[in-house]
Amino acid sequence: MWTNHRRNATPFPCGLVDNRFTNRREFLRKAGSGFASVALLDLLDRQNLLANTRTHHAATAKSVIWLFMEGGPSAMDTFDPKPALNRHHGQKPPASIDVFFGNPGPLMKSPFTFKQHGKSGTWICDHMPHIARHADDLALIKSCHAESPAHGPAMYQMNTGMVRTGFPSAGAWIQYGLAASNQELPGFVVLQNSRGSKGGANNWGAGFLPSEFQGTPFRAQGTPLLHLNRPEDLNREQQRRMLDLARRWNRAHATKHPGESDLLGRIHSFELAFRMQSSALETVDLASEPEPIRARYGLDKDHTRAFGEKCLLARRLIERGVRFVQVYCDDEWDSHSNLEEQHAQRMAETDQPVGALLSDLKQRGLLDQTLVIWGGEFGRMPVSEKALGRDHNPHGFLVWMAGGGIRGGTSYGELDEIGWRSATNPVSVNDLHATILHALGLNHERLTYRHNGREFRLTDVAGEPVHAIFA
Amino acid sequence: MEIFDAPNADASCGRRNVTTVAPQALTLLNNPQIRGWARDFATRVRRDVGPDHSRQVKHAYQIALSRLPGDTELEEAIVFLRHSELENLCHLLFTLNEFIYVD
């Protein structure tokens, strides 16, 4: 249904909308589909002369590493302790709380202890000693709220701004807005949850944007990319000749099927694949990192290795000019039955790698130009579920940002006393997206794409960057 | 199959995701199994129609795409075969959008 909806002439209540020439790039590409101009267009494309290289304002970050804590980490058990919960532990909540799975229990205090860290005195859970060393680098956005209490729609909203599936992800918008700075690697890489993410590939999809802007998932386990070596009986020149003819025939085929962005996306994917063969092999080779660095990310320990490898790879990717990297945690923070055990496990797996990433970026002078984001699709309830767990809470949760122009050691907004709802300076998902675009020099109101007869944005019709957290 | 959007068995899948990303292209270009199929395909074409390039191209098109090549395509393929093995032409047919997408 959805796929048909965004293809060709789109059925719309007001009649048929033809979106065949939806932007300058696609128009030029299609207009130039005669064979003589193909090579020239490709050359221009590769050098990004057609791309939108200009930012709207001075960027504070060149790239983004988004540490996606899938499943919904609890604010009050990680970075936003709520003493009121200790006082009212076991009591009935002041208002009737709508929980996703029903049967809310009484208010439940955090099973964890907290200490203040850094000059800022930021409270951080004792299970995150490595991140705690970076307390003065973090800007905690404590008053986030989202719209859906269910994982799938919430994942879509956090990634695309919409709770429904099929819209372009933030990474796709950013690729659309900014030229790639490395032609031999994808501009948007997804380092996946080994269990698979709720909602799957639509979380990093291109939606109605040209499909070449979708995120490229690397494998969650084992070698991140397969098949980077040519078959032994095929040399580079022969393969190039093969691709040239295939591209020519694919282009001719695409002109007979106008409006099918996937066809062009696939042509693009073969060109990128050809270029990746030379550089990606080196990029994904974590064995080339010195032992102390590998140990710092936790690659020498079973429980930190998987996430550590992804964090280290993320650093290598942005170091080579990849614009947008999403690092999904393995498993989930979705702690319905035993929050103490499940959250402690996630913190044990992610704390050291995240701390290492922040230190490593800083030492290499990359933190200043890399926006690091930590957060999930929602948070968790102040009341208990099944005695020891917490249910989904889209009304109030925490996201932190660091690096890339962010003023460390700060916080913005507050939840209410018990950590249920965003109370002071609420920050919506649109606001978070506007903030990310702002750091990259993009004005969220001006980054638009015409679809279905109107201009669309990552932030739809709302959103305001959280200016207060910028230095 | 994970590279080509095979659904995760943990959850129901109402509709498969359709992605077009470089790891898929890398698989089609470099996977030894696919290269092996291209070699087998070329062997079959040679066995069926012999060494004539024009007949090889027409036959390969017929098998892979269920149609004959257009005049330009035929000409381009024959030029290609002057510098390249039939295996490579057969391999490139597997990568075409026309081969992958059903009209």
Coordinates of C-alpha atoms in Angstrom, one line a residue:
Chain A
M1 CA 0.0 0.0 0.0
W2 CA 2.5 2.5 1.2
T3 CA 5.0 1.8 -1.6
N4 CA 2.4 2.3 -4.2
H5 CA 1.3 5.5 -2.5
R6 CA 4.7 7.1 -3.0
R7 CA 5.3 6.0 -6.5
N8 CA 4.4 7.5 -9.9
A9 CA 1.2 9.5 -10.0
T10 CA 0.1 9.5 -6.4
P11 CA -3.6 9.1 -5.6
F12 CA -4.6 12.0 -3.5
P13 CA -8.0 13.3 -2.4
C14 CA -7.6 16.4 -4.6
G15 CA -6.8 14.4 -7.7
L16 CA -3.6 12.9 -9.2
V17 CA -0.3 14.4 -8.3
D18 CA 2.6 13.8 -10.6
N19 CA 5.8 13.8 -8.7
R20 CA 8.1 12.6 -11.4
F21 CA 10.3 15.7 -11.3
T22 CA 10.5 16.2 -7.6
N23 CA 13.7 18.0 -7.2
R24 CA 16.6 19.6 -9.1
R25 CA 18.9 16.6 -8.8
E26 CA 16.4 14.1 -10.0
F27 CA 15.2 16.5 -12.7
L28 CA 18.7 17.0 -14.0
R29 CA 19.5 13.4 -13.8
K30 CA 16.4 12.4 -15.7
A31 CA 16.7 15.2 -18.2
G32 CA 20.2 14.1 -18.9
S33 CA 19.4 10.5 -19.5
G34 CA 20.7 10.6 -23.1
F35 CA 23.8 8.5 -23.3
A36 CA 26.1 11.4 -24.2
S37 CA 25.4 13.3 -21.0
V38 CA 25.4 10.3 -18.7
A39 CA 29.1 10.3 -18.1
L40 CA 29.2 14.1 -17.6
L41 CA 26.3 13.9 -15.1
D42 CA 28.0 11.1 -13.2
L43 CA 31.2 13.1 -13.1
L44 CA 29.4 16.1 -11.8
D45 CA 27.5 14.0 -9.4
R46 CA 30.6 12.4 -8.0
Q47 CA 32.2 15.7 -7.5
N48 CA 29.0 17.0 -5.9
L49 CA 28.7 19.9 -8.2
L50 CA 25.0 19.2 -8.3
A51 CA 24.6 18.6 -4.7
N52 CA 23.4 21.1 -2.2
T53 CA 26.8 21.8 -0.6
R54 CA 25.9 25.1 1.1
T55 CA 24.6 25.1 4.6
H56 CA 22.0 27.7 5.8
H57 CA 24.2 29.0 8.6
A58 CA 27.6 28.2 10.1
A59 CA 27.6 24.6 11.2
T60 CA 28.9 23.6 14.6
A61 CA 29.3 20.0 13.6
K62 CA 30.4 18.2 10.5
S63 CA 29.1 14.8 11.4
V64 CA 26.8 12.9 13.8
I65 CA 27.2 9.8 15.9
W66 CA 23.8 8.8 17.3
L67 CA 24.1 6.2 20.0
F68 CA 20.6 4.8 19.8
M69 CA 19.6 3.2 23.1
E70 CA 16.8 1.1 21.7
G71 CA 14.0 -0.1 23.9
G72 CA 13.7 3.1 26.1
P73 CA 16.2 3.8 28.8
S74 CA 14.8 5.2 32.0
A75 CA 15.7 8.8 32.8
M76 CA 15.3 8.4 36.6
D77 CA 17.7 5.4 36.6
T78 CA 20.4 6.9 34.5
F79 CA 21.0 10.6 34.3
D80 CA 18.0 12.2 36.1
P81 CA 17.6 10.9 39.7
K82 CA 14.3 11.8 41.3
P83 CA 14.5 12.0 45.1
A84 CA 10.8 12.3 45.3
L85 CA 10.5 8.7 44.2
N86 CA 12.6 7.6 47.2
R87 CA 10.2 9.5 49.5
H88 CA 7.1 8.2 47.9
H89 CA 8.3 4.7 47.1
G90 CA 5.5 2.2 47.3
Q91 CA 2.8 4.9 47.3
K92 CA 0.0 5.3 44.9
P93 CA 0.9 7.9 42.2
P94 CA -0.8 11.3 42.6
A95 CA -2.6 11.0 39.3
S96 CA -3.9 8.1 37.3
I97 CA -1.0 7.0 35.1
D98 CA -1.7 5.5 31.7
V99 CA 0.7 2.7 31.2
F100 CA 1.1 0.7 28.0
F101 CA 0.5 -2.8 29.3
G102 CA -2.0 -1.8 32.0
N103 CA -2.0 -2.5 35.7
P104 CA 0.4 0.2 36.9
G105 CA 2.0 -0.5 40.3
P106 CA 2.9 2.0 42.9
L107 CA 5.7 4.6 42.6
M108 CA 9.1 2.8 42.5
K109 CA 12.4 4.4 43.5
S110 CA 15.5 3.7 41.5
P111 CA 17.4 0.6 42.5
F112 CA 20.6 2.5 41.6
T113 CA 22.8 5.0 43.5
F114 CA 24.0 8.2 41.9
K115 CA 26.9 10.6 42.4
Q116 CA 27.6 14.1 41.2
H117 CA 30.4 14.4 38.6
G118 CA 32.6 17.1 37.1
K119 CA 32.6 20.8 37.7
S120 CA 29.0 20.8 36.6
G121 CA 28.0 18.4 39.4
T122 CA 26.0 16.3 36.9
W123 CA 24.2 13.4 38.6
I124 CA 25.1 10.1 36.9
C125 CA 24.2 6.6 37.9
D126 CA 27.0 4.7 39.5
H127 CA 26.8 2.0 36.8
M128 CA 28.2 4.5 34.3
P129 CA 31.7 5.4 35.6
H130 CA 33.2 5.9 32.2
I131 CA 30.5 8.3 30.9
A132 CA 30.7 10.0 34.3
R133 CA 34.2 11.2 33.5
H134 CA 32.7 13.1 30.6
A135 CA 30.0 14.8 32.8
D136 CA 31.3 18.2 31.7
D137 CA 31.0 17.3 28.0
L138 CA 27.3 16.4 28.2
A139 CA 24.2 18.6 27.7
L140 CA 21.3 16.7 29.2
I141 CA 18.0 17.4 27.6
K142 CA 15.8 16.3 30.5
S143 CA 12.3 17.2 29.2
C144 CA 11.9 15.2 26.1
H145 CA 8.5 13.9 25.1
A146 CA 7.2 11.8 22.2
E147 CA 3.8 10.7 21.0
S148 CA 3.7 6.9 20.9
P149 CA 3.9 4.4 23.8
A150 CA 4.6 1.5 21.4
H151 CA 8.2 0.7 20.2
G152 CA 7.6 0.6 16.5
P153 CA 5.8 4.0 16.0
A154 CA 8.1 5.5 18.6
M155 CA 11.2 4.3 16.7
Y156 CA 9.8 5.7 13.5
Q157 CA 9.0 9.0 15.2
M158 CA 12.5 9.3 16.7
N159 CA 14.1 8.5 13.4
T160 CA 11.7 10.2 10.9
G161 CA 9.6 12.6 12.9
M162 CA 6.5 10.7 12.1
V163 CA 4.9 7.8 14.0
R164 CA 3.7 6.3 10.8
T165 CA 6.1 4.3 8.6
G166 CA 7.6 5.4 5.3
F167 CA 8.9 8.9 5.9
P168 CA 12.6 9.9 5.3
S169 CA 14.8 9.4 8.3
A170 CA 16.9 12.2 9.8
G171 CA 20.0 10.6 8.2
A172 CA 18.4 10.6 4.8
W173 CA 17.4 14.3 5.2
I174 CA 20.9 15.2 6.1
Q175 CA 22.3 13.4 3.1
Y176 CA 19.8 15.1 0.9
G177 CA 20.8 18.5 2.5
L178 CA 24.6 18.1 2.6
A179 CA 27.0 16.7 0.1
A180 CA 29.0 13.6 1.1
S181 CA 32.5 14.3 2.1
N182 CA 33.8 10.9 1.2
Q183 CA 32.9 9.3 -2.1
E184 CA 34.1 5.9 -1.2
L185 CA 31.8 5.2 1.8
P186 CA 28.1 5.7 2.3
G187 CA 27.2 9.0 3.8
F188 CA 24.8 7.4 6.3
V189 CA 25.8 4.2 8.0
V190 CA 23.7 2.1 10.4
L191 CA 25.5 -0.1 12.9
Q192 CA 22.6 -2.4 13.8
N193 CA 21.2 -4.0 16.8
S194 CA 22.2 -7.6 16.5
R195 CA 18.6 -8.6 17.5
G196 CA 17.2 -6.3 14.7
S197 CA 15.5 -3.0 15.4
K198 CA 11.8 -2.7 15.9
G199 CA 10.4 -1.4 12.7
G200 CA 13.4 -2.6 10.7
A201 CA 14.9 -0.8 7.7
N202 CA 12.2 1.9 7.6
N203 CA 14.0 3.5 10.6
W204 CA 16.8 4.5 8.2
G205 CA 14.8 4.6 5.0
A206 CA 14.7 7.4 2.5
G207 CA 10.8 7.6 2.4
F208 CA 9.9 9.8 -0.5
L209 CA 13.4 11.2 -0.9
P210 CA 15.5 9.6 -3.6
S211 CA 16.4 6.2 -2.4
E212 CA 20.1 6.7 -2.7
F213 CA 19.8 8.7 0.6
Q214 CA 18.7 5.8 2.7
G215 CA 21.0 4.5 5.4
T216 CA 23.4 1.7 4.6
P217 CA 23.2 -1.0 7.3
F218 CA 26.4 -2.8 8.2
R219 CA 26.2 -6.3 9.6
A220 CA 25.7 -6.4 13.3
Q221 CA 28.0 -9.4 13.9
G222 CA 31.1 -10.6 12.2
T223 CA 32.6 -8.8 9.3
P224 CA 30.6 -5.5 9.0
L225 CA 30.6 -5.7 5.2
L226 CA 30.8 -8.8 3.0
H227 CA 32.1 -9.2 -0.5
L228 CA 34.5 -6.3 -0.7
N229 CA 36.9 -8.4 -2.8
R230 CA 36.4 -8.9 -6.5
P231 CA 36.2 -12.5 -7.8
E232 CA 39.6 -13.7 -8.6
D233 CA 38.9 -14.1 -12.3
L234 CA 37.7 -10.5 -12.7
N235 CA 40.1 -7.5 -12.6
R236 CA 39.2 -3.9 -11.8
E237 CA 39.2 -2.8 -15.4
Q238 CA 36.9 -5.7 -16.5
Q239 CA 34.5 -5.0 -13.6
R240 CA 34.5 -1.3 -14.5
R241 CA 33.6 -2.2 -18.1
M242 CA 30.8 -4.5 -16.8
L243 CA 29.4 -1.7 -14.6
D244 CA 29.6 0.8 -17.4
L245 CA 27.4 -1.3 -19.7
A246 CA 25.1 -2.3 -16.9
R247 CA 24.6 1.4 -15.9
R248 CA 23.9 2.3 -19.5
W249 CA 21.2 -0.4 -19.8
N250 CA 19.8 0.5 -16.3
R251 CA 19.5 4.1 -17.2
A252 CA 17.7 3.3 -20.4
H253 CA 15.4 1.0 -18.4
A254 CA 14.9 3.7 -15.8
T255 CA 13.7 6.3 -18.4
K256 CA 11.0 3.8 -19.4
H257 CA 9.9 3.7 -15.7
P258 CA 9.8 7.3 -14.6
G259 CA 9.2 8.2 -11.0
E260 CA 10.8 4.9 -9.7
S261 CA 13.4 6.4 -7.5
D262 CA 14.5 2.9 -6.4
L263 CA 15.8 2.2 -9.9
L264 CA 18.1 5.2 -9.7
G265 CA 19.0 4.4 -6.2
R266 CA 20.1 1.0 -7.3
I267 CA 22.3 2.4 -10.1
H268 CA 23.9 4.7 -7.5
S269 CA 24.4 1.7 -5.1
F270 CA 26.5 -0.1 -7.8
E271 CA 28.7 2.9 -8.3
L272 CA 29.2 3.3 -4.5
A273 CA 29.9 -0.4 -4.2
F274 CA 32.6 -0.2 -6.9
R275 CA 34.3 2.7 -5.1
M276 CA 33.9 1.0 -1.7
Q277 CA 35.9 -2.0 -2.8
S278 CA 39.1 0.0 -2.5
S279 CA 38.6 1.8 0.8
A280 CA 35.9 0.1 2.9
L281 CA 38.1 -3.0 3.5
E282 CA 40.6 -0.8 5.3
T283 CA 37.9 1.2 7.1
V284 CA 36.2 -1.8 8.7
D285 CA 39.4 -3.5 9.7
L286 CA 39.4 -3.0 13.5
A287 CA 42.4 -5.3 13.9
S288 CA 44.5 -2.5 12.6
E289 CA 43.7 -0.4 15.7
P290 CA 46.5 -0.5 18.4
E291 CA 45.8 -2.9 21.3
P292 CA 45.4 -0.1 23.9
I293 CA 42.7 1.6 21.8
R294 CA 40.9 -1.7 21.3
A295 CA 41.1 -2.4 25.1
R296 CA 39.8 1.1 25.8
Y297 CA 36.6 0.4 23.9
G298 CA 36.2 -2.9 25.7
L299 CA 37.0 -5.1 22.8
D300 CA 39.0 -7.4 25.1
K301 CA 35.9 -8.2 27.2
D302 CA 32.9 -10.3 26.3
H303 CA 30.2 -8.0 27.6
T304 CA 31.5 -4.8 26.0
R305 CA 33.0 -6.2 22.8
A306 CA 29.9 -6.0 20.5
F307 CA 29.0 -2.4 21.3
G308 CA 32.7 -1.4 21.6
E309 CA 33.3 -2.6 18.1
K310 CA 30.5 -0.5 16.8
C311 CA 31.6 2.6 18.7
L312 CA 35.2 2.1 17.4
L313 CA 33.9 1.6 13.9
A314 CA 31.7 4.7 14.2
R315 CA 34.9 6.7 15.1
R316 CA 36.7 5.3 12.0
L317 CA 33.8 6.1 9.8
I318 CA 33.4 9.7 10.8
E319 CA 37.2 10.1 10.7
R320 CA 36.9 9.2 7.0
G321 CA 34.2 11.7 6.4
V322 CA 31.0 9.7 6.8
R323 CA 28.4 12.2 7.8
F324 CA 25.9 10.3 9.9
V325 CA 26.4 7.1 11.8
Q326 CA 23.8 5.5 13.9
V327 CA 25.0 3.0 16.5
Y328 CA 22.3 0.8 17.9
C329 CA 22.8 -1.0 21.2
D330 CA 22.4 -4.7 21.2
D331 CA 19.3 -6.1 22.8
E332 CA 17.1 -3.5 24.4
W333 CA 16.6 -1.2 27.4
D334 CA 13.0 -2.4 27.5
S335 CA 13.0 -3.4 31.2
H336 CA 9.4 -4.5 32.0
S337 CA 10.1 -7.2 34.5
N338 CA 13.4 -6.5 36.2
L339 CA 14.7 -3.0 35.7
E340 CA 17.6 -3.4 38.0
E341 CA 19.0 -6.4 36.2
Q342 CA 18.2 -5.3 32.7
H343 CA 19.3 -1.7 33.0
A344 CA 22.5 -2.7 34.8
Q345 CA 23.3 -5.1 31.9
R346 CA 22.8 -2.4 29.3
M347 CA 24.8 0.1 31.2
A348 CA 27.6 -2.5 31.6
E349 CA 27.6 -3.2 27.9
T350 CA 27.5 0.4 26.7
D351 CA 29.2 2.6 29.4
Q352 CA 32.8 1.8 28.7
P353 CA 32.5 2.0 24.9
V354 CA 30.6 5.3 25.0
G355 CA 33.2 6.8 27.5
A356 CA 36.0 5.5 25.2
L357 CA 34.4 7.0 22.1
L358 CA 34.1 10.5 23.8
S359 CA 37.7 10.4 25.0
D360 CA 39.0 9.1 21.7
L361 CA 37.1 11.7 19.7
K362 CA 38.4 14.4 22.0
Q363 CA 42.0 13.3 21.8
R364 CA 41.9 13.2 18.0
G365 CA 40.3 16.7 17.9
L366 CA 37.2 15.2 16.4
L367 CA 34.7 15.8 19.3
D368 CA 34.5 19.5 18.4
Q369 CA 33.1 18.7 15.0
T370 CA 31.1 15.6 15.8
L371 CA 27.7 15.8 17.4
V372 CA 27.3 12.7 19.7
I373 CA 23.7 11.9 20.7
W374 CA 22.6 9.4 23.3
G375 CA 19.0 8.4 23.7
G376 CA 16.2 5.9 23.0
E377 CA 12.7 6.2 21.5
F378 CA 11.1 7.0 24.8
G379 CA 11.7 6.6 28.5
R380 CA 10.2 4.6 31.4
M381 CA 7.5 5.1 34.0
P382 CA 8.0 6.1 37.6
V383 CA 5.5 3.4 38.7
S384 CA 6.4 -0.2 38.8
E385 CA 5.3 -2.9 36.4
K386 CA 5.2 -6.6 37.6
A387 CA 6.7 -5.4 40.9
L388 CA 10.3 -4.7 39.6
G389 CA 10.0 -3.4 36.1
R390 CA 9.0 -0.1 34.5
D391 CA 6.6 0.3 31.5
H392 CA 7.1 2.6 28.4
N393 CA 6.9 6.4 29.0
P394 CA 6.6 8.7 26.0
H395 CA 5.6 11.6 28.2
G396 CA 9.0 12.3 29.7
F397 CA 12.5 11.1 29.0
L398 CA 16.1 12.1 28.6
V399 CA 18.5 12.5 25.6
W400 CA 22.0 13.9 25.9
M401 CA 24.2 15.5 23.4
A402 CA 27.9 16.2 23.4
G403 CA 30.6 17.6 21.1
G404 CA 29.8 19.4 17.8
G405 CA 29.2 22.9 19.3
I406 CA 27.3 21.6 22.3
R407 CA 28.0 23.4 25.7
G408 CA 29.0 20.6 28.0
G409 CA 28.1 20.4 31.7
T410 CA 24.6 21.8 31.1
S411 CA 21.1 20.6 31.2
Y412 CA 17.9 21.9 29.7
G413 CA 14.3 21.3 30.8
E414 CA 12.9 19.3 33.7
L415 CA 10.5 16.5 34.1
D416 CA 8.0 16.7 37.0
E417 CA 9.0 15.7 40.5
I418 CA 8.4 12.0 39.9
G419 CA 9.8 11.8 36.4
W420 CA 6.6 11.1 34.6
R421 CA 5.9 14.1 32.4
S422 CA 7.9 16.8 30.8
A423 CA 7.3 19.8 33.0
T424 CA 9.7 22.7 32.3
N425 CA 10.8 23.7 28.7
P426 CA 9.4 20.6 27.0
V427 CA 11.4 19.3 24.1
S428 CA 9.6 17.4 21.4
V429 CA 11.0 15.0 18.8
N430 CA 10.6 17.8 16.2
D431 CA 12.7 20.0 18.5
L432 CA 15.4 17.3 18.8
H433 CA 15.5 17.0 15.0
A434 CA 15.7 20.7 14.6
T435 CA 18.6 20.8 17.0
I436 CA 20.5 18.1 15.1
L437 CA 20.0 19.9 11.8
H438 CA 20.9 23.2 13.4
A439 CA 24.3 21.8 14.5
L440 CA 24.9 20.7 10.9
G441 CA 24.2 24.2 9.6
L442 CA 20.8 23.3 8.3
N443 CA 17.6 25.3 9.1
H444 CA 14.9 22.7 9.7
E445 CA 12.3 25.1 8.2
R446 CA 14.2 25.5 4.9
L447 CA 15.3 21.9 4.4
T448 CA 12.3 20.9 2.4
Y449 CA 11.2 18.4 -0.3
R450 CA 8.2 18.6 -2.5
H451 CA 6.0 15.5 -2.2
N452 CA 2.2 15.0 -2.6
G453 CA 1.7 18.6 -3.6
R454 CA 3.4 20.3 -0.7
E455 CA 6.8 20.9 0.8
F456 CA 7.7 18.3 3.5
R457 CA 10.3 18.7 6.3
L458 CA 11.9 16.4 8.8
T459 CA 10.1 18.5 11.4
D460 CA 6.8 18.6 9.6
V461 CA 5.2 21.8 10.8
A462 CA 6.8 22.3 14.2
G463 CA 10.1 22.2 16.0
E464 CA 12.6 24.7 17.4
P465 CA 16.3 24.0 17.9
V466 CA 17.3 23.9 21.6
H467 CA 19.6 26.9 21.3
A468 CA 20.3 26.9 25.0
I469 CA 22.6 23.9 24.8
F470 CA 24.9 25.3 22.2
A471 CA 28.2 27.0 23.3
Chain B
M1 CA 19.7 -13.2 2.9
E2 CA 19.8 -10.6 5.7
I3 CA 21.4 -8.2 3.2
F4 CA 18.3 -8.4 1.0
D5 CA 15.8 -7.6 3.7
A6 CA 14.9 -11.1 4.8
P7 CA 12.5 -10.4 7.7
N8 CA 13.6 -11.0 11.3
A9 CA 11.8 -14.1 12.6
D10 CA 11.2 -12.4 16.0
A11 CA 8.3 -10.3 14.7
S12 CA 5.6 -10.5 12.1
C13 CA 6.3 -8.9 8.8
G14 CA 3.3 -7.5 7.0
R15 CA 5.4 -6.2 4.1
R16 CA 9.0 -6.7 3.3
N17 CA 11.3 -3.7 3.4
V18 CA 12.6 -2.7 0.0
T19 CA 16.1 -1.3 0.2
T20 CA 18.7 -0.6 -2.4
V21 CA 22.0 -0.2 -0.7
A22 CA 25.7 -0.8 -1.6
P23 CA 26.1 -4.0 0.4
Q24 CA 23.5 -5.6 -1.9
A25 CA 25.4 -4.4 -4.9
L26 CA 28.7 -5.8 -3.4
T27 CA 27.1 -9.2 -3.0
L28 CA 25.9 -9.3 -6.6
L29 CA 29.2 -8.2 -7.9
N30 CA 31.6 -10.2 -5.7
N31 CA 29.8 -13.1 -4.1
P32 CA 31.6 -16.3 -5.3
Q33 CA 28.3 -18.1 -5.6
I34 CA 26.8 -15.5 -7.9
R35 CA 30.1 -15.4 -10.0
G36 CA 29.7 -19.2 -10.2
W37 CA 26.2 -18.9 -11.5
A38 CA 27.4 -16.4 -14.1
R39 CA 30.0 -19.0 -15.2
D40 CA 27.4 -21.7 -15.4
F41 CA 25.1 -19.4 -17.3
A42 CA 27.9 -18.7 -19.8
T43 CA 28.6 -22.4 -20.2
R44 CA 25.0 -23.1 -21.0
V45 CA 24.8 -20.2 -23.5
R46 CA 27.9 -21.5 -25.3
R47 CA 26.6 -25.0 -25.3
D48 CA 23.2 -24.0 -26.7
V49 CA 24.3 -21.6 -29.4
G50 CA 28.0 -21.9 -30.0
P51 CA 30.7 -19.2 -30.3
D52 CA 28.9 -16.5 -32.3
H53 CA 28.6 -13.4 -30.2
S54 CA 25.4 -12.2 -31.7
R55 CA 23.6 -15.5 -31.1
Q56 CA 25.1 -15.6 -27.5
V57 CA 23.8 -12.2 -26.6
K58 CA 20.3 -12.9 -28.0
H59 CA 20.2 -16.3 -26.2
A60 CA 21.4 -14.9 -22.9
Y61 CA 18.9 -12.0 -23.1
Q62 CA 16.1 -14.5 -23.9
I63 CA 16.9 -16.6 -20.9
A64 CA 17.6 -13.8 -18.4
L65 CA 15.1 -11.2 -19.4
S66 CA 12.6 -13.2 -21.5
R67 CA 13.0 -10.9 -24.4
L68 CA 15.5 -10.3 -27.3
P69 CA 17.9 -7.4 -27.1
G70 CA 17.1 -4.2 -28.9
D71 CA 19.4 -3.1 -31.8
T72 CA 21.4 -0.8 -29.7
E73 CA 21.7 -3.3 -26.8
L74 CA 22.8 -6.0 -29.2
E75 CA 25.4 -3.7 -30.8
E76 CA 26.7 -2.6 -27.3
A77 CA 26.9 -6.2 -26.1
I78 CA 28.8 -7.3 -29.1
V79 CA 31.3 -4.5 -28.6
F80 CA 31.6 -5.5 -25.0
L81 CA 32.3 -9.1 -25.9
R82 CA 35.3 -8.0 -28.0
H83 CA 37.1 -7.0 -24.8
S84 CA 35.4 -9.2 -22.2
E85 CA 34.4 -12.8 -21.5
L86 CA 30.9 -14.1 -21.9
E87 CA 30.9 -14.8 -18.2
N88 CA 31.1 -11.0 -17.5
L89 CA 28.1 -10.3 -19.8
C90 CA 26.1 -13.1 -18.1
H91 CA 27.2 -11.7 -14.7
L92 CA 26.1 -8.2 -15.6
L93 CA 22.7 -9.4 -16.7
F94 CA 22.1 -10.6 -13.1
T95 CA 22.8 -7.1 -11.8
L96 CA 20.3 -5.3 -14.1
N97 CA 17.3 -3.6 -12.6
E98 CA 15.3 -5.3 -15.3
F99 CA 16.4 -8.6 -14.0
I100 CA 15.6 -7.8 -10.4
Y101 CA 12.4 -5.8 -10.7
V102 CA 9.3 -7.4 -12.1
D103 CA 7.5 -5.0 -14.4

